[in-house]
XYZ file of C-alpha atoms in Angstrom:
563
model
C -0.131 0.071 0.012
C 1.253 3.549 -0.574
C 2.956 5.328 2.060
C 0.389 8.416 1.988
C -2.451 6.149 2.149
C -1.303 4.258 4.935
C -0.732 7.602 6.791
C -4.113 8.802 5.797
C -5.869 5.214 6.905
C -3.580 4.926 9.777
C -4.691 8.500 10.970
C -8.382 8.223 10.209
C -8.068 4.661 11.945
C -6.452 6.115 15.002
C -8.640 8.862 15.383
C -11.778 6.763 14.875
C -10.258 4.320 18.075
C -9.841 7.463 20.342
C -13.456 8.911 19.513
C -14.831 5.768 20.012
C -13.024 5.137 23.322
C -13.757 8.923 24.390
C -17.538 8.129 23.938
C -17.392 4.782 25.438
C -15.701 6.027 28.322
C -18.060 9.090 28.501
C -21.191 6.531 28.601
C -19.627 4.203 31.030
C -18.682 7.200 33.488
C -22.383 8.571 33.572
C -23.325 5.167 34.399
C -20.672 4.782 37.286
C -21.638 8.237 38.316
C -25.258 7.245 38.457
C -27.079 9.115 41.341
C -23.938 11.580 41.835
C -25.048 13.136 38.136
C -27.993 14.203 39.952
C -26.442 15.807 42.621
C -24.060 17.735 40.185
C -26.936 18.842 38.143
C -28.219 20.268 41.558
C -25.472 22.693 41.453
C -26.364 23.943 38.334
C -29.003 27.167 39.213
C -27.413 28.212 42.637
C -25.062 30.695 41.678
C -22.528 31.793 39.134
C -19.754 30.059 40.814
C -21.614 26.861 41.608
C -22.683 27.087 37.785
C -18.931 27.298 36.746
C -18.065 23.967 39.035
C -21.105 21.969 37.754
C -20.219 22.892 34.220
C -16.624 21.558 34.757
C -17.850 18.686 36.711
C -20.110 17.623 34.285
C -17.641 18.118 31.132
C -15.251 15.748 33.141
C -17.778 13.011 33.392
C -19.270 13.695 29.898
C -15.832 14.055 28.635
C -17.040 16.775 26.166
C -17.632 20.422 26.702
C -20.149 20.266 23.480
C -22.373 17.983 25.337
C -22.458 20.057 28.521
C -23.375 23.113 26.143
C -26.029 21.375 24.390
C -27.306 20.176 27.680
C -27.395 23.788 28.901
C -29.046 24.653 25.950
C -31.675 22.206 26.420
C -32.520 23.308 30.040
C -32.713 26.892 28.838
C -35.152 26.116 26.027
C -37.251 24.282 28.263
C -37.464 27.072 30.676
C -35.590 25.260 33.447
C -32.576 27.627 33.445
C -32.521 31.266 32.744
C -29.749 32.558 30.498
C -27.408 33.941 33.394
C -27.577 30.791 35.077
C -26.583 28.990 31.677
C -23.575 31.118 30.827
C -21.411 29.928 33.941
C -22.156 26.578 32.959
C -20.732 27.132 29.538
C -17.541 29.019 31.112
C -17.134 25.845 33.468
C -17.262 23.362 30.644
C -14.410 24.994 29.025
C -12.600 24.538 31.733
C -13.810 20.807 32.224
C -12.820 20.077 28.927
C -9.138 20.739 29.466
C -8.900 17.676 31.637
C -8.893 15.433 28.491
C -5.671 17.212 26.968
C -4.251 16.626 30.519
C -4.746 13.411 30.415
C -3.460 12.547 27.247
C -0.405 14.313 28.126
C 0.614 11.644 30.435
C 3.230 8.902 28.841
C 1.454 5.939 29.352
C 2.444 3.981 26.176
C 3.945 1.002 28.115
C 0.520 0.440 30.001
C -2.076 0.985 27.289
C -2.421 -2.945 26.951
C -2.718 -3.586 30.806
C -5.325 -0.746 31.035
C -7.166 -2.615 27.964
C -6.883 -6.063 29.459
C -7.516 -4.949 33.223
C -10.922 -3.260 32.242
C -11.723 -6.077 30.050
C -11.630 -8.715 32.804
C -13.244 -6.551 35.294
C -16.030 -5.761 32.753
C -16.278 -9.371 31.809
C -16.251 -11.339 35.129
C -18.368 -8.962 37.212
C -22.380 -9.342 37.756
C -22.610 -5.869 39.450
C -23.396 -3.076 37.445
C -21.477 -0.277 38.866
C -18.150 -2.387 39.121
C -18.855 -3.372 35.452
C -19.121 0.097 34.363
C -15.894 1.186 35.998
C -14.222 -1.788 34.164
C -15.537 -0.818 30.917
C -14.410 3.084 31.771
C -11.051 1.597 32.160
C -11.200 -0.442 28.970
C -12.284 2.918 26.962
C -9.630 4.595 28.647
C -7.021 2.278 27.099
C -8.482 2.353 23.578
C -8.661 6.233 23.993
C -4.522 5.961 24.149
C -4.467 3.008 21.653
C -5.826 5.684 19.029
C -3.426 8.254 20.376
C -0.594 5.631 19.873
C -1.923 4.795 16.551
C -1.930 8.368 15.068
C 1.641 9.047 16.891
C 2.923 5.937 14.984
C 1.589 6.698 11.429
C 2.561 10.228 11.795
C 5.983 9.893 12.351
C 7.324 9.656 8.476
C 5.423 13.280 7.895
C 8.319 14.711 10.057
C 10.953 13.691 7.194
C 9.132 14.824 4.685
C 10.382 18.140 3.262
C 7.105 19.265 1.711
C 5.071 18.647 4.915
C 7.696 20.600 6.989
C 7.450 23.470 4.631
C 3.777 23.508 4.942
C 3.750 23.260 8.786
C 6.602 25.963 8.849
C 4.146 28.323 7.305
C 1.210 27.614 9.498
C 3.524 27.964 12.517
C 4.792 31.299 11.417
C 1.529 32.767 10.293
C -0.888 32.412 13.468
C -4.006 33.291 11.359
C -3.299 30.204 9.326
C -2.852 28.096 12.464
C -6.370 29.390 14.012
C -7.954 28.625 10.449
C -6.579 25.039 10.364
C -7.921 24.404 14.294
C -11.160 25.618 13.394
C -11.438 23.589 10.192
C -10.361 20.297 11.942
C -12.551 20.680 14.628
C -15.531 21.279 12.258
C -14.796 18.103 10.479
C -14.367 15.816 13.546
C -16.879 17.821 15.835
C -14.747 17.059 18.795
C -12.125 19.497 19.875
C -10.884 16.633 22.513
C -9.819 14.658 19.241
C -8.249 17.898 17.666
C -6.330 18.665 20.338
C -5.142 15.066 20.945
C -4.051 14.747 17.078
C -2.233 18.384 17.784
C -0.820 16.772 21.140
C 0.807 14.013 19.006
C 1.812 15.655 15.996
C 3.447 18.194 17.940
C 5.585 15.218 19.712
C 7.117 14.377 16.451
C 10.830 15.649 16.434
C 11.772 17.943 13.499
C 15.114 17.460 11.483
C 17.318 17.799 14.388
C 15.736 14.762 16.428
C 15.229 17.228 19.490
C 12.839 20.141 18.787
C 9.038 19.827 17.960
C 8.227 19.842 14.397
C 5.718 22.466 15.069
C 7.085 24.091 18.408
C 4.591 25.532 20.989
C 4.132 28.804 19.389
C 3.032 27.101 16.298
C 0.522 24.910 18.155
C -0.980 27.799 20.340
C -3.061 29.486 17.254
C -4.011 25.850 16.226
C -5.275 25.430 19.698
C -7.375 28.432 19.669
C -8.769 27.477 16.582
C -9.939 24.281 17.666
C -11.673 26.149 20.447
C -13.537 28.069 17.760
C -14.763 25.050 15.884
C -16.381 23.335 19.037
C -18.914 26.435 19.418
C -20.267 24.997 15.981
C -21.990 22.011 17.902
C -23.839 24.242 19.984
C -24.987 26.835 17.459
C -26.366 23.756 15.710
C -28.168 22.503 18.525
C -29.483 25.834 19.049
C -31.354 25.939 15.927
C -35.138 25.614 16.237
C -34.634 26.377 20.148
C -35.993 29.362 22.190
C -34.023 32.630 21.794
C -32.613 32.003 25.347
C -31.458 28.701 23.953
C -30.014 30.730 20.990
C -28.186 33.074 23.424
C -26.641 30.364 25.222
C -24.960 28.718 22.149
C -23.908 32.520 21.200
C -22.325 32.845 24.435
C -20.252 29.843 24.240
C -19.082 31.368 20.548
C -18.168 34.734 22.236
C -16.196 33.170 24.967
C -13.983 31.209 22.573
C -13.634 33.798 19.787
C -13.024 36.640 22.054
C -10.182 34.510 23.684
C -8.621 34.012 20.400
C -8.685 37.617 19.334
C -7.082 38.264 22.563
C -4.733 35.574 22.770
C -3.294 35.645 18.899
C -1.695 38.940 19.761
C 0.336 37.502 22.763
C 1.290 34.239 21.374
C 5.083 34.148 21.809
C 4.665 35.434 25.503
C 1.966 33.023 26.148
C 4.093 30.309 25.025
C 7.340 31.477 26.917
C 4.749 31.713 30.038
C 3.803 28.116 29.336
C 7.373 26.701 28.961
C 8.127 28.611 32.428
C 5.448 27.066 34.331
C 5.599 23.415 32.691
C 7.922 20.552 33.204
C 11.489 21.152 31.675
C 13.296 18.874 29.262
C 13.606 18.057 25.648
C 11.025 19.708 23.667
C 9.524 16.832 22.251
C 8.946 14.840 25.538
C 7.382 17.811 27.027
C 5.575 19.931 24.424
C 2.113 17.434 24.933
C 2.008 18.867 28.587
C 2.625 22.091 27.413
C -0.070 22.232 24.975
C -2.302 20.592 27.655
C -1.364 23.634 30.265
C -2.049 26.208 27.369
C -5.227 25.001 27.066
C -6.106 25.123 30.445
C -4.538 28.494 31.382
C -6.239 29.952 28.242
C -9.828 28.596 29.440
C -9.256 29.393 33.192
C -7.906 32.988 32.266
C -11.047 33.655 29.869
C -13.679 32.237 32.301
C -12.403 34.662 35.136
C -12.729 37.215 32.636
C -16.091 36.558 31.681
C -17.475 35.544 35.001
C -16.401 39.175 36.120
C -18.090 40.777 33.138
C -21.306 38.279 33.287
C -23.583 41.515 32.624
C -21.589 42.672 29.570
C -21.824 39.121 28.283
C -25.313 38.885 28.567
C -25.743 42.553 26.833
C -23.652 41.344 24.030
C -25.635 38.031 23.362
C -28.886 39.986 23.737
C -27.622 42.519 21.166
C -26.929 39.493 18.767
C -30.137 37.571 19.376
C -32.572 40.545 20.224
C -36.145 39.794 21.588
C -38.817 39.239 19.187
C -42.974 38.629 19.171
C -43.952 35.800 21.621
C -45.566 32.984 19.873
C -48.757 31.174 21.018
C -47.803 27.960 22.882
C -48.832 24.823 21.133
C -50.237 22.641 23.883
C -49.300 19.529 21.613
C -45.767 20.145 21.244
C -43.509 19.275 23.936
C -42.020 22.078 25.770
C -39.187 20.300 27.784
C -38.032 17.317 25.792
C -34.805 17.880 23.739
C -33.267 14.750 21.606
C -30.093 16.784 21.581
C -29.559 15.622 25.414
C -30.394 11.639 24.858
C -27.175 10.552 25.481
C -27.077 12.416 29.011
C -29.905 10.163 31.244
C -29.798 12.338 34.053
C -30.553 15.577 32.282
C -33.102 13.646 29.749
C -35.010 12.370 32.717
C -34.886 15.510 34.366
C -37.018 16.904 31.123
C -39.043 13.984 30.895
C -40.302 14.228 34.510
C -40.988 18.088 33.939
C -43.193 17.123 30.733
C -45.323 14.440 32.775
C -45.867 17.144 35.632
C -46.876 19.557 32.400
C -49.411 16.822 31.332
C -50.394 16.597 34.847
C -51.278 20.327 34.714
C -53.236 19.942 31.547
C -55.733 17.369 33.401
C -55.897 19.552 36.490
C -57.189 22.220 33.923
C -59.519 19.716 32.522
C -61.123 18.738 35.928
C -61.604 22.312 36.734
C -63.343 22.820 33.400
C -65.577 20.033 33.774
C -66.554 20.941 37.402
C -67.468 24.340 36.155
C -69.660 22.681 33.440
C -71.890 21.019 35.844
C -73.313 24.442 36.678
C -72.420 26.050 33.272
C -73.136 24.117 30.361
C -70.853 26.399 27.915
C -69.908 25.307 24.478
C -66.526 26.936 24.647
C -65.791 25.009 27.785
C -66.787 21.724 26.168
C -63.975 22.956 23.074
C -61.472 23.664 25.627
C -61.765 20.108 27.310
C -61.655 18.257 23.673
C -58.411 20.585 22.782
C -56.821 19.415 26.048
C -57.735 15.873 25.579
C -56.134 15.816 22.019
C -52.976 18.001 23.171
C -52.714 15.431 26.044
C -52.888 12.446 23.832
C -50.572 13.769 21.359
C -47.759 14.542 24.410
C -48.394 10.971 25.512
C -47.327 9.502 22.441
C -44.375 12.056 21.988
C -43.051 11.313 25.680
C -43.488 7.501 25.127
C -41.132 7.827 21.782
C -38.836 9.930 23.743
C -38.291 7.472 26.549
C -38.229 4.782 23.885
C -35.373 6.166 22.454
C -33.623 6.899 25.549
C -33.841 3.313 26.520
C -32.426 2.045 23.132
C -29.215 4.592 23.649
C -28.375 1.976 26.234
C -27.145 4.591 28.821
C -29.765 4.278 31.456
C -28.337 2.716 34.627
C -30.740 -0.165 36.008
C -32.090 2.077 38.906
C -32.760 4.677 36.262
C -34.672 2.236 33.855
C -36.796 1.007 37.102
C -37.794 4.499 37.908
C -38.219 5.514 34.529
C -40.764 2.387 34.072
C -42.783 4.081 37.075
C -42.629 7.543 35.405
C -44.466 5.717 32.611
C -47.022 4.191 34.529
C -47.654 7.630 35.807
C -47.954 9.080 32.558
C -50.367 6.577 31.718
C -52.828 7.154 34.912
C -52.525 10.616 34.178
C -53.484 10.469 30.347
C -56.310 7.872 31.582
C -57.761 10.570 33.980
C -57.838 13.207 31.197
C -59.554 10.912 28.787
C -62.134 10.129 31.957
C -62.381 13.873 32.250
C -63.682 14.081 28.839
C -65.947 10.938 29.111
C -67.453 13.196 32.108
C -67.710 16.392 30.050
C -69.539 14.410 27.420
C -71.977 13.133 29.966
C -72.278 16.632 31.251
C -72.874 17.979 27.679
C -75.407 15.259 26.551
C -77.477 16.432 29.650
C -77.332 19.752 28.221
C -77.962 18.854 24.747
C -81.074 16.830 25.326
C -82.321 19.387 28.202
C -82.284 17.301 30.881
C -82.663 19.151 34.028
C -81.488 17.912 37.080
C -82.747 19.113 40.703
C -80.598 21.771 42.399
C -79.708 18.726 45.060
C -78.404 16.402 42.149
C -76.016 19.126 40.550
C -74.729 19.778 43.928
C -74.017 16.247 44.638
C -72.259 15.894 41.268
C -70.466 19.158 41.686
C -69.022 17.916 45.396
C -67.843 14.830 43.949
C -65.923 16.289 41.320
C -64.337 18.605 43.657
C -63.357 15.808 45.952
C -61.908 14.039 42.988
C -60.077 16.906 41.878
C -58.447 17.409 45.399
C -57.679 13.583 45.568
C -56.010 14.182 41.842
C -54.331 17.259 43.112
C -52.905 15.882 46.168
C -51.639 12.649 44.415
C -49.510 14.971 41.923
C -48.172 16.960 44.521
C -47.160 13.899 46.875
C -45.254 12.593 43.922
C -43.701 16.169 42.917
C -42.806 16.660 46.526
C -41.781 13.338 47.762
C -44.259 13.871 50.479
C -46.582 10.605 50.954
C -47.894 11.142 54.275
C -51.157 12.436 52.670
C -51.484 9.469 50.433
C -53.552 7.707 53.372
C -56.268 10.407 52.886
C -56.579 10.012 49.246
C -57.326 6.206 49.752
C -59.726 6.947 52.402
C -61.411 10.069 50.281
C -61.891 7.231 47.627
C -63.851 5.108 49.969
C -66.101 8.050 50.692
C -66.611 8.452 47.126
C -67.613 4.850 46.736
C -70.026 5.264 49.590
C -71.179 8.379 48.268
C -71.927 6.924 44.683
C -74.308 4.255 46.547
C -75.788 7.282 48.770
C -76.189 9.383 45.674
C -78.085 6.767 43.617
C -80.383 6.087 46.668
C -80.946 10.033 46.773
C -81.398 10.284 43.263
C -84.391 7.312 43.616
C -85.753 8.874 46.637
C -86.046 12.459 44.348
C -87.819 10.691 41.563
C -90.242 8.922 44.137
C -91.036 12.251 45.614
C -91.393 13.823 42.170
C -88.865 16.115 42.389
C -86.607 14.592 39.638
C -87.888 12.873 36.554
C -87.579 9.144 36.078
C -85.775 10.014 32.727
C -83.069 11.486 34.410
C -82.138 8.094 35.786
C -79.717 6.891 32.978
C -77.689 10.169 32.453
C -77.314 10.591 36.061
C -76.145 6.983 36.515
C -73.735 7.637 33.440
C -72.179 10.511 35.280
C -71.917 8.415 38.627
C -70.080 5.678 36.410
C -67.657 8.529 35.309
C -67.139 9.812 38.482
C -66.465 6.314 40.065
C -63.938 5.671 37.433
C -62.270 8.755 38.039
C -62.012 8.184 41.733
C -60.344 4.729 40.864
C -57.678 6.572 38.746
C -56.879 8.785 41.505
C -56.260 5.593 43.605
C -53.895 4.548 41.019
C -51.955 7.578 41.014
C -51.862 7.275 44.945
C -50.960 3.795 44.914
C -48.101 4.701 42.025
C -46.918 7.416 44.681
C -46.752 4.457 47.431
C -44.618 2.427 45.056
C -42.034 5.189 45.671
C -42.748 6.992 42.267
C -41.023 10.094 43.460
C -40.220 12.877 40.787
C -37.641 14.414 43.117
C -35.684 11.375 41.804
C -35.551 13.184 38.404
C -35.510 16.807 39.092
C -33.924 17.011 42.419
C -35.511 18.142 45.982
C -37.853 21.059 46.013
C -35.648 24.466 46.254
C -32.781 23.175 44.753
C-alpha cells in the first residue's frame, strides 16, 4: 500500500479508535457516576460560581464541552434555567474539557494494553452493574490511548517529509493560518478533544534535528485557539429551532471562545514562554504535549475569570446579537421540555421527561376544573377547551413514550434509572387516563345540556361536590409525587372510600327524589352515567396514589424542592 494512503488510513483509524474510546468512556462514566450526576445537576442553578463548578464537573464526566453546552441549551429552551444561570455552566465546561488534554499528556505507552486487558477482565467477570461500568471505563481509557499511539506511529514519517515540514513551517509562522487550520479540523471531526489530541501527538514528532518539535509550542497555540472556535459549531447547530434564550446560550459559548482567540493571538510568543516557564522542563518533544495541555487549561481558566467578572456585559452582548422578538402562542401538543440533543445524557434527559409529565398533569388539572364548572354552566366554549386539552394530552403521551423509548435504546440508562423511568411511564399512563375520563365526564354533562335534561339543584350539588373531591384527590396525588411527601396518600385512599360510599348514597338519593317527584325518572340513565364516570375517576386517582406508594418520586428526576 502507498505510504501516503497508509498514513491517511492510519490517522483516520487512530482517530476513530480515540473517538470511540472517548464516547464509550463518557457513557460508562455516566453510568458509574449514577446518582452523583443528579447531585452535580443540582448545583447548576444556585449561583454563578456553583454554575462554573457544575459545568466543569459535568464536562469531566461527559468528556465533552459540546455535550455540556448542548445540555445547558436544552435546559434553557425548556425554561428550567435562565440565560444568566446557563452562561457560567458554559464557562465551566470550557475548563472541564481541558481535563482530556491533561490526561493525554501523560506518557502511558507501556501500559496501554494493561489498561485494556484489566478493564476487559473487570467488565467481563463481574455481575455488579457499577463495577462493570468501572471496568468498561478503564477499557475505554485504554482504547483512547491506543488511538493516540496509532496516530503517533503513522505520523512519524511526516516529520521527515520536506513538503510537509515546509507547509507546517508556514502555519507555525502565520498564527491566523493556525487558527483557521484548528477551526477546520474541529468542524470536520466535531470534537475539540479529538483535534487537540491530534495536535498534541503531532507536535510531539521530532523535527530534522531529532530534539525540537516539528511544530513548536508557538506554532501549536494558534491551532489550539482554532480548535476552541470550532467546537462552538456543535452548540450553534443544537440551538437551531430552540428558544431565543437557547440561541443566546450557544452564542455566549461562541463569544467566549472567539474573544479568547482574538485576545491571545496577539500574545502567542509571550504566552508560549509563560507556559514553558510553568511546565515541566526537558527535551521539547518529550514535554510539548504537557505544554499544549497547560496552554489549553490556562487559556480557558483566564477567559472564564474574565467573563465571570463581566457576566452582565456578556449577557448584553448576546442579547444584542439575538434580540427579543414577538412571543408566539404556545402549542399545547408540542413538548416544552423534551430535547433529543440530550438523549445521551440520561440524568438530564430524565429531568426533562419528568417536567413534561408534570406539565401533562397540570393539563389534566385544568380539564378537571373545566368539567366541574360545566355542571353549573353548560358553556360550549368550555366543552371545546376540554376537547382541545384531550387531543393535546394524547399527542403528548405519544411524544413522551417515543422519547423514553429512544432513551432506553441509547443504552445509557443504569438499572435504577430504568426502573424509575418505568414507574414514570405508569404515572403518565394514569394521568392520560384521567384526562380521557375527564372528557367522558364532560360528554355526559354536555349530553344532559343538549337533551335539555334538568337535574334538581340537589343532584347538581351532589355531582359538583364529588368532582371537587376527585379534583382534590388528583392534585394531592400529583403533589405528593412531585414533593416526595407521601403522608397525604392515606387520606387520598380514604377519600376514595368516601366517594364509593357516596356513589351508593347518591343513587339512593336520586331514587328518593324520583319517588318524591323532585326529579324525572328519565333523568336516571344520564345521572347514572355521570356517577359511573365519577367512580372511574376516583379509581384513577387511587392508581396515582398507589403509584406514589410504590416509591414513584419526581424528586428522583428533578431534585429536591428548592434546589
